[in-house]
């Protein structure tokens, strides 16, 4: 069984975001980029399948900012091979439509049984890669997945619905899966192993053509949410803030005394 | 392309979802502005057609009762292609996340996800979307092409879509559903859990800002002092630090307590979906820009590790 996990770097959501001069995009210059949290879940799910079945796990990424770090970390966690598709990113940011086109082109020449990726990426207006890829490759796809058990030619998949209801599905392989959460908390990679992967430098670079597909969307304006209806901020020391919070609860009869 | 607006209706065991009515209300304004019709599409459960009174036309298509992305995508792609509406509205539910992007690729239509606002602008639709976990809003125009919008639940009032008309119901032919590679096996209800967080007056909610499993205790102590249960964001339950039955949000529970106290939760749209109607929301988050402060009534950027012991002390007094 051969599994590909598609990884994408996204800005760290804890950072301060600024809008560029044109007012239609974020300014990426000073941002830190991290692996999309759901892609990290997809990687964990793939490694769990590898642990259970001996499958091989390849991690694949486009040339996103700080992506080598994510690829080396994946190798340190147990991925067999890291592949970076270069030449597609052009000036930098690529819509998910464009990414899907690049991946579909490359995957067509490969023979993976399962392609796993995160359920969504919050940095993108059309940020659901798995279903798009499934459609382009004409293979079955399932998203919002919380468990994959793979056997020869087929996989049993757990798909999550509102309120935590679960559907169990069987799909024939190859298939594309959008992972919401892995069966276990994503493992950590030992720093020494990441360093070793880095020193060995085992990232295969594969040149691909830039995509033709665009999202078809025109951003008119990007802006932070309006300040007007934001929370009233409680100031002072932790003791002051605690006093205020308890007073707010007391006013409503939610704390006694 | 015509001027119609499609609403993909969703039904669960409990009937049509609220999100369906939210979309119907939003669709009405757009269809009226464009001189088109609101067309509600139901796949696989014609029985609920009678509840779609605010649509102009209800299209029902047969499909296996148990949802699979493959069968539903084939059915919907057929309808979108043959009827060619200006706009397709779906909810960002599991089905929306499964299907919207696939339809976008199959039917060659642009997709705007994370939508919270929709306005007509001449022939175009202007969608407002919440990206970067709610930290940034994007105003997007889809000029000339027929689009698909996936809308975050709770963005529009459901009541606006609960009209009592009697639209024409058309049973459309289902496409051939042979050669499907996805088979439905079983459906499992969620675990009931030890505590029902949907009935509590106060909830103390904890998110990834807590850092590790051992520190959940800090939150538990404050909650105990208040006599309140501990609720959680998704990463906490995914990691197994608290049971799934404590999760609030899109794939967790919807809660409406008198007070919802949040520690180390960023306020991603998927979490806010589950608690934004709480009467009093107080959020502690060290990131001043965290989207949670857009819905909280009161906020503080004091570190949760400093604040919680102070709160516990006062609540125990
Ligand atoms: C289909 C789908 C369904 C989902 N369903 C749900 C759902 O039901 N419920 C849900 O919650 N999520 C859900 N999510 C996940 C959601 O997108 C977010 O990933 C999640 O809500 C983030 O959880 P969080 O706020 O705890 O973590 P983060 O976003 O990582 O936020 C942690 C916050 O803690 C703050 N912080 C860090 N340290 C401190 C400190 N010392 N003191 C104070 N603050 C601190 C940080 O500033 C940060 O804002 C779903 C996602 C998808 C795709
Ligand atoms: N998060 C985003 N989602 C969608 N489009 C974006 C985003 N950020 C920036 N854009 C811009 O939107 C335009 C759409 O490009 P395209 O997808 O190629 O049609 C480009 O100029 C992108 O840089």
Coordinates of C-alpha atoms and ligand atoms in Angstrom, one line a residue:
Chain A
X1 CA 0.0 0.0 0.0
X2 CA 1.3 3.4 -1.0
X3 CA 0.1 6.5 0.8
X4 CA 0.7 10.1 -0.2
X5 CA 0.1 12.9 2.3
X6 CA -0.2 16.4 0.9
X7 CA 1.2 19.1 3.2
X8 CA 0.6 22.8 3.1
X9 CA 2.1 25.6 5.1
X10 CA -0.2 28.3 6.4
X11 CA 0.4 31.4 8.4
X12 CA 0.5 30.9 12.2
X13 CA -3.0 32.0 13.2
X14 CA -1.7 33.4 16.5
X15 CA 0.2 36.1 14.7
X16 CA -0.8 39.6 14.0
X17 CA -2.2 39.9 10.4
X18 CA -1.7 43.0 8.3
X19 CA -3.3 43.8 5.0
X20 CA -1.1 44.7 2.0
X21 CA -1.1 48.2 0.4
X22 CA -3.6 47.2 -2.3
X23 CA -6.0 46.1 0.5
X24 CA -6.8 42.8 -1.2
X25 CA -4.4 40.3 0.4
X26 CA -2.6 39.8 3.7
X27 CA 1.0 40.9 3.9
X28 CA 3.0 37.6 4.2
X29 CA 6.4 39.2 4.6
X30 CA 6.7 39.0 8.4
X31 CA 4.5 36.0 9.1
X32 CA 5.6 32.7 10.5
X33 CA 4.4 29.7 8.5
X34 CA 3.4 26.4 10.1
X35 CA 2.1 23.1 8.8
X36 CA -1.7 23.3 8.4
X37 CA -3.1 21.7 11.6
X38 CA -5.4 19.4 9.6
X39 CA -2.5 18.3 7.3
X40 CA -0.7 17.3 10.5
X41 CA -3.7 15.2 11.4
X42 CA -3.6 13.6 8.0
X43 CA 0.1 12.8 8.4
X44 CA -0.6 11.2 11.8
X45 CA -3.4 9.1 10.3
X46 CA -1.1 7.9 7.5
X47 CA 1.6 7.0 10.0
X48 CA -1.0 5.0 12.1
X49 CA -1.9 3.1 8.9
X50 CA 1.8 2.5 8.3
X51 CA 2.2 1.2 11.9
X52 CA -0.7 -1.2 11.4
X53 CA 0.0 -2.4 7.8
X54 CA 3.5 -1.6 6.8
X55 CA 2.3 0.8 4.1
X56 CA 4.8 3.4 2.8
X57 CA 4.1 7.0 3.5
X58 CA 5.3 9.8 1.1
X59 CA 4.8 13.4 2.1
X60 CA 4.4 15.8 -0.8
X61 CA 4.3 19.6 -0.8
X62 CA 4.5 22.6 -3.1
X63 CA 7.3 25.1 -2.5
X64 CA 5.6 27.0 0.3
X65 CA 7.4 29.2 2.8
X66 CA 9.4 27.2 5.4
X67 CA 8.1 24.0 3.9
X68 CA 11.4 22.1 4.2
X69 CA 11.0 22.2 8.0
X70 CA 7.6 20.4 7.7
X71 CA 9.0 17.8 5.3
X72 CA 12.0 17.0 7.5
X73 CA 9.7 16.8 10.5
X74 CA 7.5 14.4 8.7
X75 CA 10.6 12.2 7.9
X76 CA 11.6 12.4 11.5
X77 CA 8.2 11.1 12.5
X78 CA 8.4 8.1 10.1
X79 CA 7.5 9.2 6.6
X80 CA 9.5 7.2 4.0
X81 CA 10.0 9.9 1.4
X82 CA 9.6 13.7 1.0
X83 CA 8.8 15.2 -2.3
X84 CA 8.8 18.9 -3.1
X85 CA 7.0 20.0 -6.3
X86 CA 8.9 23.1 -7.5
X87 CA 8.1 25.7 -10.1
X88 CA 4.4 25.9 -9.4
X89 CA 4.2 28.6 -6.9
X90 CA 5.4 31.5 -9.1
X91 CA 5.1 34.7 -7.1
X92 CA 4.0 32.8 -4.0
X93 CA 0.4 32.3 -3.1
X94 CA -1.6 29.7 -4.9
X95 CA -5.4 29.2 -4.7
X96 CA -6.6 25.7 -3.8
X97 CA -8.0 25.3 -7.3
X98 CA -4.5 25.9 -8.6
X99 CA -3.0 23.6 -6.1
X100 CA -5.4 20.9 -6.9
X101 CA -4.5 21.2 -10.6
X102 CA -0.8 20.8 -9.9
X103 CA -1.3 17.8 -7.6
X104 CA -3.8 16.1 -10.0
X105 CA -1.2 16.5 -12.8
X106 CA 1.6 15.0 -10.7
X107 CA -0.5 12.2 -9.1
X108 CA -1.7 11.0 -12.4
X109 CA 1.8 9.7 -13.1
X110 CA 2.1 8.0 -9.7
X111 CA 0.3 5.0 -8.3
X112 CA -0.8 5.9 -4.8
X113 CA -3.6 3.8 -3.2
X114 CA -4.5 6.6 -0.7
X115 CA -4.0 10.3 -0.9
X116 CA -4.6 12.0 2.5
X117 CA -4.8 15.7 3.2
X118 CA -6.3 18.0 5.8
X119 CA -10.0 18.7 5.7
X120 CA -9.5 22.3 5.0
X121 CA -6.9 25.1 5.1
X122 CA -8.1 28.3 6.7
X123 CA -5.8 30.6 4.6
X124 CA -7.8 30.1 1.5
X125 CA -11.3 30.9 0.2
X126 CA -11.6 27.7 -1.6
X127 CA -9.5 25.8 0.9
X128 CA -10.9 22.2 0.6
X129 CA -8.3 20.4 -1.5
X130 CA -9.4 16.7 -1.0
X131 CA -12.8 16.9 -2.8
X132 CA -11.4 19.0 -5.6
X133 CA -8.6 16.5 -6.1
X134 CA -11.0 13.6 -6.0
X135 CA -13.1 15.2 -8.7
X136 CA -10.1 16.0 -10.9
X137 CA -8.7 12.5 -10.6
X138 CA -12.1 10.8 -10.8
X139 CA -11.5 8.7 -7.7
X140 CA -13.8 8.5 -4.7
X141 CA -13.2 11.1 -2.0
X142 CA -14.5 11.5 1.6
X143 CA -13.9 14.5 3.8
X144 CA -14.3 15.3 7.5
X145 CA -12.7 12.0 8.2
X146 CA -11.8 10.8 11.7
X147 CA -10.5 7.3 11.0
X148 CA -9.1 5.3 8.1
X149 CA -8.5 1.5 8.2
X150 CA -6.9 0.4 4.9
X151 CA -6.7 -3.1 3.6
X152 CA -6.0 -4.4 0.1
X153 CA -7.9 -2.3 -2.5
X154 CA -10.3 -0.9 0.0
X155 CA -10.5 1.3 3.1
X156 CA -13.1 1.6 5.8
X157 CA -13.6 5.3 6.6
X158 CA -15.2 7.0 9.5
X159 CA -16.8 10.3 8.5
X160 CA -18.0 12.8 11.2
X161 CA -21.3 14.7 11.1
X162 CA -22.7 17.5 13.2
X163 CA -23.0 16.7 16.9
X164 CA -20.4 13.9 16.6
X165 CA -22.5 11.3 14.7
X166 CA -20.3 9.0 12.6
X167 CA -20.9 7.3 9.3
X168 CA -18.8 4.2 8.4
X169 CA -18.1 3.9 4.7
X170 CA -16.2 1.5 2.5
X171 CA -14.4 3.0 -0.5
X172 CA -12.4 1.2 -3.1
X173 CA -8.9 2.4 -3.7
X174 CA -7.4 4.6 -4.9
X175 CA -9.2 7.3 -3.0
X176 CA -8.7 10.8 -1.6
X177 CA -9.4 11.5 2.0
X178 CA -9.8 14.9 3.8
X179 CA -8.8 14.2 7.4
X180 CA -10.3 16.1 10.2
X181 CA -8.7 14.3 13.1
X182 CA -6.4 11.3 13.3
X183 CA -7.1 8.3 15.6
X184 CA -4.5 9.6 18.0
X185 CA -2.9 12.9 19.0
X186 CA -0.2 13.7 16.4
X187 CA 3.1 12.3 17.5
X188 CA 6.1 14.5 18.2
X189 CA 9.4 14.3 16.3
X190 CA 12.6 14.2 18.3
X191 CA 14.6 17.3 17.6
X192 CA 17.7 15.1 17.0
X193 CA 15.8 13.2 14.3
X194 CA 14.6 16.3 12.6
X195 CA 18.2 17.6 12.6
X196 CA 19.3 14.3 11.2
X197 CA 16.7 14.4 8.4
X198 CA 17.9 18.0 7.7
X199 CA 21.5 16.9 7.5
X200 CA 20.7 14.1 5.2
X201 CA 18.8 16.5 3.1
X202 CA 16.5 13.9 1.7
X203 CA 13.9 16.0 0.0
X204 CA 13.3 15.0 -3.6
X205 CA 12.7 18.1 -5.7
X206 CA 10.5 17.5 -8.8
X207 CA 9.9 20.3 -11.2
X208 CA 6.3 20.8 -12.3
X209 CA 4.6 23.3 -14.6
X210 CA 2.8 26.3 -13.1
X211 CA -0.9 25.7 -13.0
X212 CA -3.4 27.2 -15.5
X213 CA -6.3 27.0 -13.1
X214 CA -7.2 30.0 -11.1
X215 CA -10.0 30.2 -8.5
X216 CA -12.0 32.6 -10.6
X217 CA -12.5 34.9 -7.7
X218 CA -11.6 38.6 -7.4
X219 CA -10.9 39.8 -3.9
X220 CA -12.3 43.3 -3.6
X221 CA -11.2 44.0 -0.1
X222 CA -9.6 42.3 2.9
X223 CA -10.0 43.7 6.3
X224 CA -9.8 42.7 10.0
X225 CA -13.3 42.3 11.5
X226 CA -14.8 45.6 12.6
X227 CA -13.8 46.8 16.0
X228 CA -17.2 48.2 16.9
X229 CA -18.8 45.1 18.3
X230 CA -15.7 43.7 19.9
X231 CA -15.6 42.7 23.5
X232 CA -15.2 45.2 26.3
X233 CA -11.7 44.5 27.4
X234 CA -11.1 44.1 31.2
X235 CA -7.8 45.8 32.1
X236 CA -5.5 45.6 35.1
X237 CA -3.8 42.8 36.9
X238 CA -5.0 39.3 37.1
X239 CA -6.5 40.1 40.5
X240 CA -8.4 43.0 39.0
X241 CA -9.7 41.0 36.1
X242 CA -10.7 38.1 38.4
X243 CA -12.6 40.6 40.6
X244 CA -14.5 42.0 37.5
X245 CA -15.4 38.5 36.2
X246 CA -16.7 37.3 39.5
X247 CA -18.7 40.5 39.8
X248 CA -20.2 40.0 36.4
X249 CA -21.3 36.5 37.4
X250 CA -22.6 37.7 40.8
X251 CA -24.7 40.4 39.1
X252 CA -26.5 37.6 37.2
X253 CA -26.9 35.4 40.3
X254 CA -24.4 32.9 38.9
X255 CA -22.1 32.9 41.9
X256 CA -23.4 33.0 45.4
X257 CA -22.3 35.4 48.1
Chain B
X1 CA -26.8 30.5 -16.9
X2 CA -30.1 31.7 -15.6
X3 CA -30.8 34.0 -12.6
X4 CA -31.9 31.2 -10.2
X5 CA -30.4 30.5 -6.9
X6 CA -30.0 26.9 -5.8
X7 CA -30.2 25.9 -2.2
X8 CA -29.0 22.4 -1.5
X9 CA -31.3 21.3 1.3
X10 CA -29.8 19.1 4.1
X11 CA -31.8 16.8 6.2
X12 CA -30.8 14.7 9.2
X13 CA -32.9 12.2 11.2
X14 CA -34.4 15.3 12.8
X15 CA -35.7 16.7 9.5
X16 CA -34.3 19.7 7.5
X17 CA -31.4 21.4 9.2
X18 CA -31.6 25.0 10.4
X19 CA -28.8 25.8 8.0
X20 CA -31.2 24.9 5.1
X21 CA -33.6 27.6 6.2
X22 CA -30.8 30.1 6.7
X23 CA -29.7 29.5 3.1
X24 CA -33.3 29.8 1.8
X25 CA -33.6 33.3 3.5
X26 CA -30.4 34.4 2.0
X27 CA -31.3 33.0 -1.5
X28 CA -34.6 34.9 -1.5
X29 CA -32.9 38.4 -1.5
X30 CA -30.5 37.4 -4.3
X31 CA -33.1 35.7 -6.5
X32 CA -35.4 38.7 -6.1
X33 CA -32.6 41.1 -7.0
X34 CA -31.7 39.1 -10.1
X35 CA -35.3 38.3 -11.1
X36 CA -34.7 34.6 -10.7
X37 CA -36.2 31.8 -8.7
X38 CA -35.2 30.2 -5.4
X39 CA -34.8 26.5 -6.3
X40 CA -34.4 24.1 -3.3
X41 CA -32.9 20.8 -4.2
X42 CA -33.5 17.8 -2.0
X43 CA -31.5 14.6 -2.6
X44 CA -32.8 11.4 -1.3
X45 CA -35.7 12.5 1.0
X46 CA -38.6 13.8 -1.0
X47 CA -40.7 13.6 2.2
X48 CA -39.4 16.9 3.5
X49 CA -40.4 18.9 0.4
X50 CA -43.5 20.2 2.1
X51 CA -41.3 22.1 4.6
X52 CA -39.6 24.2 1.9
X53 CA -42.4 26.7 1.6
X54 CA -40.2 29.7 1.0
X55 CA -38.7 28.3 -2.2
X56 CA -40.3 29.0 -5.6
X57 CA -39.5 25.5 -6.9
X58 CA -38.5 22.3 -5.0
X59 CA -36.6 19.7 -7.0
X60 CA -36.4 16.3 -5.5
X61 CA -34.0 13.6 -6.8
X62 CA -33.9 10.0 -5.7
X63 CA -30.7 8.8 -4.2
X64 CA -29.8 6.2 -1.5
X65 CA -31.2 7.4 1.8
X66 CA -27.8 7.1 3.5
X67 CA -25.5 9.9 2.5
X68 CA -22.3 9.2 0.6
X69 CA -20.4 12.0 -1.2
X70 CA -20.1 10.0 -4.4
X71 CA -23.8 9.4 -5.0
X72 CA -24.8 12.9 -3.9
X73 CA -22.2 14.5 -5.9
X74 CA -23.3 12.7 -9.0
X75 CA -26.9 13.7 -8.4
X76 CA -26.1 17.4 -7.7
X77 CA -23.6 17.8 -10.5
X78 CA -26.4 16.6 -12.9
X79 CA -28.8 19.2 -11.5
X80 CA -26.3 22.1 -11.4
X81 CA -25.2 21.4 -15.0
X82 CA -28.6 21.0 -16.5
X83 CA -30.4 23.9 -14.7
X84 CA -27.3 26.1 -14.7
X85 CA -28.3 28.5 -11.8
X86 CA -26.4 31.8 -11.3
X87 CA -25.5 30.7 -7.7
X88 CA -25.5 27.5 -5.7
X89 CA -25.7 27.9 -1.9
X90 CA -24.6 25.1 0.4
X91 CA -23.9 24.9 4.1
X92 CA -20.4 24.4 5.4
X93 CA -21.5 21.2 7.1
X94 CA -19.9 17.8 6.6
X95 CA -21.9 17.5 3.4
X96 CA -20.8 21.0 2.3
X97 CA -17.2 20.2 3.0
X98 CA -17.5 17.0 1.1
X99 CA -19.3 18.3 -1.9
X100 CA -18.8 22.1 -2.5
X101 CA -15.2 21.8 -3.7
X102 CA -15.9 18.7 -5.7
X103 CA -18.8 20.3 -7.5
X104 CA -16.7 23.4 -8.1
X105 CA -14.2 21.2 -9.9
X106 CA -16.7 19.0 -11.7
X107 CA -19.0 21.8 -12.8
X108 CA -16.1 24.2 -13.4
X109 CA -17.5 26.9 -11.1
X110 CA -15.6 29.2 -8.7
X111 CA -16.1 28.4 -5.0
X112 CA -16.2 30.8 -2.1
X113 CA -16.1 29.0 1.3
X114 CA -16.4 30.3 4.8
X115 CA -19.1 32.7 3.6
X116 CA -20.9 34.9 6.2
X117 CA -22.5 37.5 4.0
X118 CA -24.0 37.6 0.5
X119 CA -25.1 40.7 -1.4
X120 CA -26.2 41.1 -5.0
X121 CA -24.3 43.7 -7.1
X122 CA -25.8 44.0 -10.5
X123 CA -25.5 40.5 -12.0
X124 CA -22.7 39.6 -9.6
X125 CA -22.7 38.3 -6.1
X126 CA -20.5 39.8 -3.5
X127 CA -19.6 37.3 -0.8
X128 CA -18.0 38.2 2.5
X129 CA -15.9 35.3 3.9
X130 CA -14.1 34.7 7.1
X131 CA -10.6 33.4 6.5
X132 CA -7.6 32.7 8.7
X133 CA -9.8 31.2 11.4
X134 CA -11.9 34.4 11.5
X135 CA -9.1 36.8 11.8
X136 CA -9.6 38.4 8.4
X137 CA -12.7 39.1 6.3
X138 CA -12.5 39.0 2.5
X139 CA -15.0 40.6 0.2
X140 CA -15.1 38.6 -3.0
X141 CA -16.8 39.3 -6.3
X142 CA -17.7 36.6 -8.7
X143 CA -18.3 38.6 -11.8
X144 CA -19.3 36.7 -14.8
X145 CA -19.3 33.1 -13.8
X146 CA -21.9 31.1 -12.0
X147 CA -20.5 30.4 -8.5
X148 CA -20.9 28.1 -5.5
X149 CA -20.9 29.6 -2.0
X150 CA -20.4 27.4 1.1
X151 CA -21.9 29.3 4.0
X152 CA -21.0 29.1 7.7
X153 CA -24.0 28.0 9.8
X154 CA -25.6 30.8 11.8
X155 CA -24.7 33.6 9.3
X156 CA -28.3 34.3 8.3
X157 CA -31.6 34.2 10.3
X158 CA -33.3 30.8 9.8
X159 CA -36.8 32.4 10.3
X160 CA -36.4 34.3 7.0
X161 CA -36.4 31.0 5.2
X162 CA -39.3 29.4 7.0
X163 CA -42.0 30.8 4.7
X164 CA -45.3 29.0 4.2
X165 CA -45.8 29.1 0.4
X166 CA -46.6 26.1 -1.7
X167 CA -43.9 25.8 -4.3
X168 CA -44.1 23.5 -7.3
X169 CA -42.4 20.2 -6.6
X170 CA -40.6 18.6 -9.5
X171 CA -39.3 15.1 -9.3
X172 CA -36.1 15.1 -11.4
X173 CA -34.7 11.9 -12.9
X174 CA -31.8 10.5 -11.0
X175 CA -28.7 9.9 -13.0
X176 CA -27.5 6.3 -13.3
X177 CA -25.9 5.4 -10.0
X178 CA -24.0 2.4 -11.1
X179 CA -20.3 1.9 -10.6
X180 CA -20.2 3.7 -7.3
X181 CA -17.0 3.1 -5.4
X182 CA -18.3 4.2 -2.0
X183 CA -20.6 2.0 0.1
X184 CA -22.5 3.0 3.2
X185 CA -21.9 0.6 6.0
X186 CA -23.4 2.0 9.2
X187 CA -24.3 5.1 11.2
X188 CA -23.3 5.6 14.8
X189 CA -24.9 8.1 17.2
X190 CA -22.6 10.2 19.3
X191 CA -21.7 9.0 22.9
X192 CA -24.0 10.6 25.4
X193 CA -21.2 11.2 27.9
X194 CA -21.2 11.7 31.6
X195 CA -22.4 15.3 31.7
X196 CA -24.9 17.1 29.5
X197 CA -23.3 20.4 28.8
X198 CA -26.3 21.6 26.9
X199 CA -28.4 22.1 30.1
X200 CA -25.8 23.8 32.3
X201 CA -26.3 27.5 33.4
X202 CA -22.5 28.1 33.3
X203 CA -19.8 26.5 31.2
X204 CA -16.1 26.9 31.7
X205 CA -14.6 26.1 28.3
X206 CA -11.0 25.3 27.7
X207 CA -9.0 25.4 24.4
X208 CA -5.5 24.6 23.1
X209 CA -4.1 27.5 25.0
X210 CA -4.0 25.3 28.1
X211 CA -1.0 23.6 26.5
X212 CA -1.1 20.2 28.0
X213 CA -3.4 17.6 29.6
X214 CA -2.0 18.0 33.1
X215 CA -3.2 21.6 33.2
X216 CA -6.8 20.8 32.5
X217 CA -7.0 20.5 36.3
X218 CA -6.6 24.3 36.6
X219 CA -9.8 24.8 34.6
X220 CA -11.5 21.9 36.4
X221 CA -10.8 23.5 39.8
X222 CA -12.4 26.8 38.8
X223 CA -15.4 25.0 37.2
X224 CA -15.8 22.9 40.4
X225 CA -15.8 26.1 42.5
X226 CA -18.6 27.4 40.3
X227 CA -20.4 24.1 40.2
X228 CA -20.2 24.2 36.4
X229 CA -19.1 21.6 33.9
X230 CA -16.0 22.0 31.8
X231 CA -16.6 22.3 28.0
X232 CA -13.9 22.2 25.4
X233 CA -12.8 23.1 21.9
X234 CA -12.1 20.4 19.4
X235 CA -8.3 19.9 19.8
X236 CA -8.8 19.1 23.5
X237 CA -11.3 16.3 22.8
X238 CA -9.3 15.1 19.7
X239 CA -6.3 14.7 22.0
X240 CA -8.5 12.7 24.4
X241 CA -7.9 15.2 27.3
X242 CA -11.6 15.5 27.8
X243 CA -14.5 13.3 26.4
X244 CA -16.0 14.1 23.1
X245 CA -19.3 14.8 24.8
X246 CA -17.7 18.1 26.2
X247 CA -17.0 19.5 22.7
X248 CA -18.7 22.6 21.7
X249 CA -19.0 23.6 18.0
X250 CA -19.7 22.5 14.5
X251 CA -19.0 18.8 15.1
X252 CA -19.7 19.1 18.8
X253 CA -22.7 20.4 20.7
X254 CA -24.6 23.6 20.4
X255 CA -24.9 25.3 23.8
X256 CA -26.7 28.4 25.1
X257 CA -25.8 28.8 28.8
X258 CA -26.3 31.9 30.8
X259 CA -22.5 32.3 31.0
X260 CA -19.8 30.8 28.8
X261 CA -16.3 31.4 30.1
X262 CA -13.5 30.7 27.7
X263 CA -9.8 30.1 28.4
X264 CA -7.3 29.7 25.6
X265 CA -9.8 29.3 22.8
X266 CA -9.1 31.4 19.6
X267 CA -12.7 31.6 18.4
X268 CA -12.5 29.7 15.1
X269 CA -15.8 29.9 13.2
X270 CA -16.3 26.1 13.9
X271 CA -16.2 26.7 17.6
X272 CA -18.3 29.9 17.5
X273 CA -21.1 28.1 15.7
X274 CA -21.7 26.2 18.8
X275 CA -21.9 28.9 21.5
X276 CA -22.3 32.4 20.0
X277 CA -25.9 32.7 21.4
X278 CA -24.7 32.3 25.0
X279 CA -26.1 35.1 27.1
X280 CA -22.8 36.2 28.6
X281 CA -19.5 35.4 27.0
X282 CA -16.2 36.1 28.7
X283 CA -13.0 35.2 26.9
X284 CA -9.4 35.0 28.2
X285 CA -6.9 34.9 25.4
X286 CA -3.4 36.4 25.3
X287 CA -3.7 37.3 21.6
X288 CA -5.4 40.6 21.4
X289 CA -6.4 40.0 17.8
X290 CA -8.1 36.6 18.6
X291 CA -11.4 36.3 16.8
X292 CA -13.0 35.2 20.0
X293 CA -13.2 38.8 21.0
X294 CA -15.6 39.5 18.2
X295 CA -18.3 37.5 19.9
X296 CA -17.3 37.8 23.5
X297 CA -19.0 40.5 25.6
X298 CA -16.0 40.8 27.9
X299 CA -12.4 39.9 27.2
X300 CA -9.0 39.8 28.8
X301 CA -5.5 39.3 27.5
X302 CA -4.2 38.2 31.0
X303 CA -2.5 34.8 30.8
X304 CA -4.9 32.0 31.7
X305 CA -2.3 30.5 34.0
X306 CA -2.3 33.7 36.1
X307 CA -6.0 34.3 35.9
X308 CA -7.5 30.8 36.7
X309 CA -6.0 30.5 40.2
X310 CA -7.3 34.0 41.1
X311 CA -10.8 33.1 39.8
X312 CA -10.8 29.8 41.7
X313 CA -9.9 31.5 44.9
X314 CA -12.7 34.0 44.5
X315 CA -15.3 31.5 43.4
X316 CA -14.5 29.2 46.4
X317 CA -14.7 32.1 48.9
Ligands
LIG1 C1 -15.3 20.3 9.9 C2 -14.7 20.9 11.1 C3 -15.4 20.9 12.3 C4 -14.9 21.4 13.4 N1 -15.6 21.4 14.6 C5 -15.2 22.0 15.7 C6 -15.9 22.0 16.9 O1 -17.0 21.4 17.0 N2 -15.5 22.6 17.9 C7 -14.3 23.3 17.9 O2 -13.9 23.9 18.9 N3 -13.5 23.3 16.8 C8 -13.9 22.6 15.7 N4 -13.1 22.6 14.6 C9 -11.7 23.1 14.7 C10 -11.5 24.6 14.5 O3 -11.3 24.9 13.2 C11 -10.3 25.1 15.3 O4 -9.2 24.3 14.9 C12 -10.4 24.9 16.8 O5 -11.7 25.4 17.3 C13 -9.3 25.6 17.5 O6 -9.4 25.3 18.9 P1 -8.7 26.3 20.0 O7 -9.3 27.6 19.9 O8 -8.8 25.6 21.3 O9 -7.2 26.3 19.5 P2 -6.3 27.4 18.8 O10 -7.0 28.0 17.7 O11 -5.0 26.9 18.7 O12 -6.3 28.6 19.9 C14 -5.6 28.6 21.1 C15 -5.7 30.0 21.7 O13 -5.2 30.0 23.0 C16 -4.5 31.3 23.2 N5 -3.6 31.1 24.3 C17 -2.4 30.4 24.2 N6 -1.8 30.5 25.4 C18 -2.6 31.2 26.2 C19 -2.5 31.6 27.6 N7 -1.4 31.2 28.4 N8 -3.5 32.3 28.1 C20 -4.6 32.6 27.4 N9 -4.7 32.3 26.1 C21 -3.7 31.6 25.5 C22 -3.9 31.6 21.8 O14 -3.7 33.0 21.7 C23 -5.0 31.0 20.9 O15 -5.9 32.0 20.4 C24 -13.6 22.1 13.4 C25 -12.9 22.1 12.2 C26 -13.5 21.6 11.1 C27 -12.7 21.7 9.8
LIG2 N1 -6.9 33.6 1.0 C1 -7.2 33.9 -0.2 N2 -8.1 33.2 -0.9 C2 -8.4 33.5 -2.2 N3 -7.7 34.4 -2.9 C3 -6.8 35.1 -2.3 C4 -6.4 34.9 -0.9 N4 -5.4 35.7 -0.6 C5 -5.1 36.4 -1.7 N5 -5.9 36.0 -2.7 C6 -5.8 36.7 -4.0 O1 -6.9 36.6 -4.8 C7 -6.6 36.5 -6.2 C8 -7.2 35.3 -6.8 O2 -6.4 34.6 -7.6 P1 -6.8 33.3 -8.4 O3 -7.1 32.3 -7.4 O4 -5.5 33.0 -9.1 O5 -7.9 33.7 -9.2 C9 -5.1 36.5 -6.2 O6 -4.6 37.8 -6.5 C10 -4.7 36.1 -4.8 O7 -3.4 36.6 -4.5

